[in-house]
Short mmCIF file of C-alpha atoms in Angstrom, two decimals:
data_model
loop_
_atom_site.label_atom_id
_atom_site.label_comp_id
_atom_site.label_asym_id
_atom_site.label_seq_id
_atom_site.Cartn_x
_atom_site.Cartn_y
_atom_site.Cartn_z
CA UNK A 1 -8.67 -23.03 1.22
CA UNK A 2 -5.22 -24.39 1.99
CA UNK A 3 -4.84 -26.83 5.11
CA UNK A 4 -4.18 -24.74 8.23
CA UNK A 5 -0.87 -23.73 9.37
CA UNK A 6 0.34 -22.91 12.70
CA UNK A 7 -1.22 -20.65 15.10
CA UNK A 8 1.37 -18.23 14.19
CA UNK A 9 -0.42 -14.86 13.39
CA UNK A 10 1.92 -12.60 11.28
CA UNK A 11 1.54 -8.74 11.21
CA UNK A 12 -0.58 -7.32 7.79
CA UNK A 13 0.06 -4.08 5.99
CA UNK A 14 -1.74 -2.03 3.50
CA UNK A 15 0.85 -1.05 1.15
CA UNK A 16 1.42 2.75 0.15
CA UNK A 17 -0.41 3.33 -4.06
CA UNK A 18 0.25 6.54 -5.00
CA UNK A 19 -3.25 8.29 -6.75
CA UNK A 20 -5.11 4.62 -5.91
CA UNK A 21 -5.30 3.87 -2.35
CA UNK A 22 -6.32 7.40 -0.74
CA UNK A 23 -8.04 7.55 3.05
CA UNK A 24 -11.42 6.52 1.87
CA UNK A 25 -10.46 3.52 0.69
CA UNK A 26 -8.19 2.69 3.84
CA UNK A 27 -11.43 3.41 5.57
CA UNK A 28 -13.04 0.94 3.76
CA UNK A 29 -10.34 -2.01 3.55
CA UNK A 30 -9.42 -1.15 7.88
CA UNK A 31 -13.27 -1.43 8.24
CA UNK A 32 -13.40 -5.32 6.74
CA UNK A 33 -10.74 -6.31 8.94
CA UNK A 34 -7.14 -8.44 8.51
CA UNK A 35 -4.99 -5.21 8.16
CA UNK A 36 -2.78 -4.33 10.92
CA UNK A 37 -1.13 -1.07 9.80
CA UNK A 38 -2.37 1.58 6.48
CA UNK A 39 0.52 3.04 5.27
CA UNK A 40 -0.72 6.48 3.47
CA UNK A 41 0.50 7.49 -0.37
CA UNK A 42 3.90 9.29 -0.39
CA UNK A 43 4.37 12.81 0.45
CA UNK A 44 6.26 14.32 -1.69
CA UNK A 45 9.18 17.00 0.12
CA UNK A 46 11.13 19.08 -2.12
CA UNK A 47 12.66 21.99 -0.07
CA UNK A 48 9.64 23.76 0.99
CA UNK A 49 8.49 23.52 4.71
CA UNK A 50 5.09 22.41 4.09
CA UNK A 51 1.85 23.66 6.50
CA UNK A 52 -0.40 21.53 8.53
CA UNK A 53 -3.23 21.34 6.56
CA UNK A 54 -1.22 19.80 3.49
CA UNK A 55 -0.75 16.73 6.48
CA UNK A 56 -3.99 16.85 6.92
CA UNK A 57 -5.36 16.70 3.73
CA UNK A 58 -3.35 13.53 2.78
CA UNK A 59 -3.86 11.95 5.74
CA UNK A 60 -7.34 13.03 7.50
CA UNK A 61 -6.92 9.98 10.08
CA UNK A 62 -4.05 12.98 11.64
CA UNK A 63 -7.24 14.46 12.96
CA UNK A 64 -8.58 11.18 14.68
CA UNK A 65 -5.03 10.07 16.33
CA UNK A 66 -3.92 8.91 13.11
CA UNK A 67 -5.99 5.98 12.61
CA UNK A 68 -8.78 5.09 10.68
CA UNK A 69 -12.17 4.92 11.94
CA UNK A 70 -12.04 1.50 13.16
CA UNK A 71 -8.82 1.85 14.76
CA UNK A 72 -6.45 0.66 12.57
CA UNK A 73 -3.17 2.81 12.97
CA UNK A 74 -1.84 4.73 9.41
CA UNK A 75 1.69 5.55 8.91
CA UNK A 76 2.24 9.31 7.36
CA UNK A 77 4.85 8.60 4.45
CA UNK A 78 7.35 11.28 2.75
CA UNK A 79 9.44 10.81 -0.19
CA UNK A 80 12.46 13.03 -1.41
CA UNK A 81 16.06 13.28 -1.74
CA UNK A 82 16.91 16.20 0.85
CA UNK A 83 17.75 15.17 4.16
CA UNK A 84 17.13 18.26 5.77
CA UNK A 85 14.10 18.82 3.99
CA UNK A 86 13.25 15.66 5.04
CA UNK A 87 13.87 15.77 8.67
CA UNK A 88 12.09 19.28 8.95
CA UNK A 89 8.97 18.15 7.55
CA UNK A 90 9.10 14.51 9.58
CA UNK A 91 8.74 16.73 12.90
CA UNK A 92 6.29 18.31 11.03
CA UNK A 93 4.05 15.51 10.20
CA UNK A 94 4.38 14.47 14.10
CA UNK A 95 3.22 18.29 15.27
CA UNK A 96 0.03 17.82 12.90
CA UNK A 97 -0.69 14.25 14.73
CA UNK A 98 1.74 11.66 12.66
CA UNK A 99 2.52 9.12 15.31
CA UNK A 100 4.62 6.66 12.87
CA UNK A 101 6.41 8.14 9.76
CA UNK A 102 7.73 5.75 6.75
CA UNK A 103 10.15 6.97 4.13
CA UNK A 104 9.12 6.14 0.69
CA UNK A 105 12.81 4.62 -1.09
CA UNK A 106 10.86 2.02 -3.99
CA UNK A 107 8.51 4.29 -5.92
CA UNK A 108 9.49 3.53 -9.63
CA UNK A 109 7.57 6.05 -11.34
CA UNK A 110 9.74 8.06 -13.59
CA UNK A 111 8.57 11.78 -12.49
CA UNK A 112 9.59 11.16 -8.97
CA UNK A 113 12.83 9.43 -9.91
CA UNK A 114 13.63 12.20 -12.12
CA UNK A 115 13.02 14.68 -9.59
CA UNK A 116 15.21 12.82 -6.58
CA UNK A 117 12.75 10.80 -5.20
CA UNK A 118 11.75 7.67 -5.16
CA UNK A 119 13.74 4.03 -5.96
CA UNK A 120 16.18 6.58 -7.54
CA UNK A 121 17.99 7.09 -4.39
CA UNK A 122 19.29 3.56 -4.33
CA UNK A 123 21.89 3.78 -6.55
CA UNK A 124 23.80 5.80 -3.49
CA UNK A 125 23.23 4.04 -0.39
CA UNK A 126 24.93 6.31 1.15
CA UNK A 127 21.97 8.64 0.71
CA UNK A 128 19.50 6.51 1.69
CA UNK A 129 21.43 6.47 5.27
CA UNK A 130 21.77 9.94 5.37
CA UNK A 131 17.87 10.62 4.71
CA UNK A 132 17.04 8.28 7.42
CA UNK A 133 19.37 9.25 10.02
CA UNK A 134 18.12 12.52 9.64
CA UNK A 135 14.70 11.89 9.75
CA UNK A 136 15.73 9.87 12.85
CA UNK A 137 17.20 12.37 15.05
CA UNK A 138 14.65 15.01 13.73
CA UNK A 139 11.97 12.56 15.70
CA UNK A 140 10.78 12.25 19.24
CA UNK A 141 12.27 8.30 20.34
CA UNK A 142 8.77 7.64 20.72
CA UNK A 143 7.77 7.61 16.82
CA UNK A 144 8.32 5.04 14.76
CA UNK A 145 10.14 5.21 11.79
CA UNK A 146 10.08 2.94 9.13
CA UNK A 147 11.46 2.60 5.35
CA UNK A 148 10.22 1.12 2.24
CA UNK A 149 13.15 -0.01 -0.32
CA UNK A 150 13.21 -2.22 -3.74
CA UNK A 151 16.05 -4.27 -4.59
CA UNK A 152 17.98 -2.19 -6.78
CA UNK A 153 17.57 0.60 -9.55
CA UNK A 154 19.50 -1.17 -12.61
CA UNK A 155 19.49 -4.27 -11.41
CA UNK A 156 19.00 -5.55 -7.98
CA UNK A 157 22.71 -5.85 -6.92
CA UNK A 158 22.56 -3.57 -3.82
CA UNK A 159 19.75 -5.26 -2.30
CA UNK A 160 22.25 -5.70 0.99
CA UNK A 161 23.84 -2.46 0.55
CA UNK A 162 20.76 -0.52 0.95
CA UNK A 163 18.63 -2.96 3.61
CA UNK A 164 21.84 -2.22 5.82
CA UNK A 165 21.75 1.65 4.98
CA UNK A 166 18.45 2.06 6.26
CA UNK A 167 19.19 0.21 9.19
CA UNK A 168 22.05 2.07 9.78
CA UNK A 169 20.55 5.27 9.44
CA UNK A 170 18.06 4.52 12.18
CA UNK A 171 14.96 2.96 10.46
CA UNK A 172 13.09 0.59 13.14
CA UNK A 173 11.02 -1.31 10.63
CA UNK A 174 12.18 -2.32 6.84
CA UNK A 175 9.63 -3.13 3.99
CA UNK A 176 11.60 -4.74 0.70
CA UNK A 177 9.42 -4.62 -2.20
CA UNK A 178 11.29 -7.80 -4.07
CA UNK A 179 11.92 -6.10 -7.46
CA UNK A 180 14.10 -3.29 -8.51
CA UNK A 181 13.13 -0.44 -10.12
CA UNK A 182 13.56 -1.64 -13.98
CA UNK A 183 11.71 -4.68 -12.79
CA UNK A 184 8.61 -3.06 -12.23
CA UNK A 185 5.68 -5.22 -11.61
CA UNK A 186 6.68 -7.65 -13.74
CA UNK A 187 6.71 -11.02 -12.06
CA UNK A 188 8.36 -13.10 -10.59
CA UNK A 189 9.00 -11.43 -7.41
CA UNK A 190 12.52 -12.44 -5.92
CA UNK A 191 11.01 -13.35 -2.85
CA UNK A 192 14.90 -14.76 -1.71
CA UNK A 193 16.68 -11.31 -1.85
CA UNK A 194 14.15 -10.72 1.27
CA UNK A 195 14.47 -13.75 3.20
CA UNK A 196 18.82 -12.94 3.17
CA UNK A 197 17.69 -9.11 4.27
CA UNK A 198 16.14 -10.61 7.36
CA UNK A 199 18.85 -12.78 8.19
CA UNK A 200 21.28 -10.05 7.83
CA UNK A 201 19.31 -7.39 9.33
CA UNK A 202 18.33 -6.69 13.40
CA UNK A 203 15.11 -5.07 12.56
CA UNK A 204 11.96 -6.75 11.31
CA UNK A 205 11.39 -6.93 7.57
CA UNK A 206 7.94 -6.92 5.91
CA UNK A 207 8.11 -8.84 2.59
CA UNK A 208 5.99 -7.41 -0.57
CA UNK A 209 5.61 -8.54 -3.55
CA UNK A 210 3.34 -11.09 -5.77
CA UNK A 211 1.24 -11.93 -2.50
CA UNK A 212 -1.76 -12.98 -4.20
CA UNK A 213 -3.53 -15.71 -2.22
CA UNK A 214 -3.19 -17.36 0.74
CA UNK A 215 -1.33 -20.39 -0.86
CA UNK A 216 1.42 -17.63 -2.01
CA UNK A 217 1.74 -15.83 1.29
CA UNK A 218 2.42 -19.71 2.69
CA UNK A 219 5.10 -20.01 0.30
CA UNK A 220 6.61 -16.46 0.67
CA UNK A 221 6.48 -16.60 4.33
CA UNK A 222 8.68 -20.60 3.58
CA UNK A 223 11.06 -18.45 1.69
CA UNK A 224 11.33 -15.55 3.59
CA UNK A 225 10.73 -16.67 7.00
CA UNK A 226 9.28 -13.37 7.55
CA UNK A 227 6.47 -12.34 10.64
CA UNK A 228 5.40 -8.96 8.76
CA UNK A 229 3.85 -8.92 5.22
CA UNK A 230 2.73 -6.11 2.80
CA UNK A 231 -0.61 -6.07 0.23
CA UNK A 232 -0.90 -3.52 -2.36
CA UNK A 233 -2.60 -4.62 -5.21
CA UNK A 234 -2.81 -7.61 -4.10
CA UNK A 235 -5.17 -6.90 -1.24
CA UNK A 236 -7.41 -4.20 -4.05
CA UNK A 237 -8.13 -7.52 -6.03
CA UNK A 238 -8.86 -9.40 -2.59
CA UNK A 239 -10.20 -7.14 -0.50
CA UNK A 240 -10.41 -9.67 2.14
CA UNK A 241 -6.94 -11.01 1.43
CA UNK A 242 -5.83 -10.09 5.10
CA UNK A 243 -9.23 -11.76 7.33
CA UNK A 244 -8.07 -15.09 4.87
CA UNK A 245 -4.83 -15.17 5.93
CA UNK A 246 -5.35 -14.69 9.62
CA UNK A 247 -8.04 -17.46 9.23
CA UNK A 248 -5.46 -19.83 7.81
CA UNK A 249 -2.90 -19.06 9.97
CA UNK A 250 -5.19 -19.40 13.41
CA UNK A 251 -7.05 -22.88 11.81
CA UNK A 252 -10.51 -21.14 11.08
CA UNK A 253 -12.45 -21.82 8.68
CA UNK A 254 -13.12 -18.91 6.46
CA UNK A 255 -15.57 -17.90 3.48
CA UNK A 256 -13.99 -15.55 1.14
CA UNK A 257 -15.94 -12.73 0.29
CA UNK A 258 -18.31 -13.29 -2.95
CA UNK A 259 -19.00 -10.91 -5.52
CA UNK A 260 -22.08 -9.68 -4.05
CA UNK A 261 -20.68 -8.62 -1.33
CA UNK A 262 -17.43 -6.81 -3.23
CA UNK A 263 -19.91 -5.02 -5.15
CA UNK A 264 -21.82 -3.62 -2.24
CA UNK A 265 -18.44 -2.50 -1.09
CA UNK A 266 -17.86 -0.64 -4.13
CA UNK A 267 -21.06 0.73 -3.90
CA UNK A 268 -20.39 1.94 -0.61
CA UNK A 269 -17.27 3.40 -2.07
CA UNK A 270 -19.18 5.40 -5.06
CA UNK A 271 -20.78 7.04 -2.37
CA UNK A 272 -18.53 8.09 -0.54
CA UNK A 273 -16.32 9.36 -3.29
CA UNK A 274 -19.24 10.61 -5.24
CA UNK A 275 -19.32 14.03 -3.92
CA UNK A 276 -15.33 14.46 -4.06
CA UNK A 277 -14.51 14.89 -7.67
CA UNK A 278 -15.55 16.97 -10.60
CA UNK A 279 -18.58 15.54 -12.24
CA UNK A 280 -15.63 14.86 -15.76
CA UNK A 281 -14.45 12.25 -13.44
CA UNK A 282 -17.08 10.64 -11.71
CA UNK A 283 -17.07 7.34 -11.54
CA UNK A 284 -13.16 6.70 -11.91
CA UNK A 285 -11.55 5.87 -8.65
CA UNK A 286 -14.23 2.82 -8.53
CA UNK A 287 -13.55 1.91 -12.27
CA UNK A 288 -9.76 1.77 -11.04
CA UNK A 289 -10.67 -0.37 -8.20
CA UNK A 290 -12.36 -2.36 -10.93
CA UNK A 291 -9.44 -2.93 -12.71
CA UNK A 292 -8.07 -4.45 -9.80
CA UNK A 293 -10.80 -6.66 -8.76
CA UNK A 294 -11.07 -8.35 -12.27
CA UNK A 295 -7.81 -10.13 -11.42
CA UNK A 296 -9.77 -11.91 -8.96
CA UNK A 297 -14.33 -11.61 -9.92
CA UNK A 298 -14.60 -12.42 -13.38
CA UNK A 299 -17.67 -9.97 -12.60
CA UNK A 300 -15.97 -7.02 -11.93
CA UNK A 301 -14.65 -7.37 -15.45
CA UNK A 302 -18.50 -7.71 -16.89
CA UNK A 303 -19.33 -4.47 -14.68
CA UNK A 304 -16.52 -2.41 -16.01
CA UNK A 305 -17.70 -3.22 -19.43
CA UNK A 306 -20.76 -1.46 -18.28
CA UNK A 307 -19.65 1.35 -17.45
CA UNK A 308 -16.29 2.06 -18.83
CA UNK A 309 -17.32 4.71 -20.70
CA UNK A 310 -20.25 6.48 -18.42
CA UNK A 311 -19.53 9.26 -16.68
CA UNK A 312 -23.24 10.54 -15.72
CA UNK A 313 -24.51 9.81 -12.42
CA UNK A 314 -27.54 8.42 -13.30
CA UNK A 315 -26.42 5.45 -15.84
CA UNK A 316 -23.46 4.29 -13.05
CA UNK A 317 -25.98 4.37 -10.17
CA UNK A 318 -28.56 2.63 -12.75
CA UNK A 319 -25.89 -0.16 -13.27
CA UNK A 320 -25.11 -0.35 -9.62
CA UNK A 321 -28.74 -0.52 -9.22
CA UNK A 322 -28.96 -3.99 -11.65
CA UNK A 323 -25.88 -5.58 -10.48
CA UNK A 324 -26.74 -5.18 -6.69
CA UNK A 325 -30.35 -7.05 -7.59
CA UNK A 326 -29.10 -9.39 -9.52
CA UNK A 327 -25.82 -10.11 -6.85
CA UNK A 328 -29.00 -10.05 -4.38
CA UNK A 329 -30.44 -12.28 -6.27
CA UNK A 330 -27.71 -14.79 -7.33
#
């Protein structure tokens, strides 16, 4: 691992994945440690005035003073283009148990861009200061209200323009994903556009964005000089991406997890999930994991090979089965 750094301990987030990071998993990640603050996927608000239980079902932690099992606090996030609609269901989310709300302003996905949603919005960021100012005085003073923004649509031009809107607007907290929208996940990340947002900007700014290691949060924190950072896929390849960060930045020494033990995870994941989905798609939220953790165990690529195209029960758990003995083993 890289030499130790300072005892400076900087604030970790789970970042928002729409269809891939759902409450079981932040129940799982929260549980291994390193993560400060879940963010949940994006709600998405249209003009309807949506009921409790659609909270709830998105985010179950609502029930349990929205925070996961082990205590780790989860933001309820909304995405849309109405700012009334917006506001309404913001207090909402709060009456159902939210106690910290984040507007979603980077999803690139081109259904929710082409339905007013999404990184979309800043091309007006004028809009993006409305939404949030009207979320903001929809809210008790005692939530929290945070925003997550890329660089740009088109290009990443407005990368000021909109940092300030949100600020403006009322946001207490501002996440920059460093890419715009026809960036994508294509690297490099433009890690610089975030370390000018802080400078410019009175509220704290999480960087995301390419985050892959240790060694890279050293240099992104160098380049951003930010306190606050933000894992996505990153921390689904990594699991323990957070615990080896906090190690490095507090001088302890610190094992990264091993394959066997990120396969008994998954396992424990399987199970969990097992019961959730039709039996068509059993199997598939830990073969997307997979996909993620291949960037990272050369064995999770083997195991997907396994089972890529098994759907029945009994030939997953069978594989489970030989790849826990033989991680057991190893």
């Amino acid at each position: 691992m890289t030499d130790k750094t300072d005892s400076f301990i900087p604030r970790l987030y789970q970042a928002p994945m729409e269809g891939v990071i759902d409450h079981h998993l932040r129940a799982l990640l929260s549980a291994l440690g390193g993560i400060d603050i879940c963010v949940t996927e994006f709600m998405r608000v249209t003009h309807t005035r949506l009921p409790r239980r659609v909270f709830v079902r998105l985010c179950p932690e609502l029930e349990t003073g929205a925070a996961t099992a082990t205590g780790t606090p989860v933001r309820l996030q909304l995405l849309g283009g109405n700012p009334r609609a917006m506001a309404y269901n913001a207090a909402r989310a709060v009456e159902a148990g939210a106690r910290a709300i984040d507007l979603n302003f980077g999803c690139p996905a081109k259904s929710v861009n082409n339905s007013d949603g999404g990184a979309c919005l800043l091309q007006s960021p004028g809009r993006v200061e409305e939404i949030v100012a009207a979320v903001r005085r929809a809210l008790p003073d005692s939530i929290p209200l945070s925003a997550k923004i890329r660089l740009g649509y088109q290009d990443r031009s407005s990368y000021l323009d909109n940092a300030r809107a949100a600020e403006a607007g009322g946001a207490g907290e501002l996440a920059v994903h460093a890419r715009s929208k026809v960036d994508g996940y294509r690297p490099p990340a433009y890690w610089e556009y975030i370390g000018e947002i802080r400078q410019r900007l009175r509220i704290p700014v999480i960087a995301n964005g390419d985050i892959w290691t240790p060694d890279e949060f050293l240099r992104c924190r160098q380049v951003t000089g930010c306190d606050a950072f933000m894992f996505g896929r990153s921390l689904l390849a990594r699991p323990d991406l957070g615990l080896q960060i906090k190690a490095l930045c507090s001088g302890r020494d610190y094992t990264p997890m091993v394959w066997q033990q990120v396969a008994a995870l998954l396992w424990d994941y399987y199970q969990i999930t097992r019961e959730c989905y039709p039996t068509k798609y059993l199997g598939n939220r830990i073969k997307q994991w997979l996909a993620y953790l291949k960037l990272a165990y050369p064995e999770a690529g083997a195991f997907f090979e396994k089972i890529k195209r098994h759907r029945e029960a009994s030939v997953i758990e069978d594989a489970f089965a030989r790849e826990l003995a033989v991680s057991a083993a190893a």
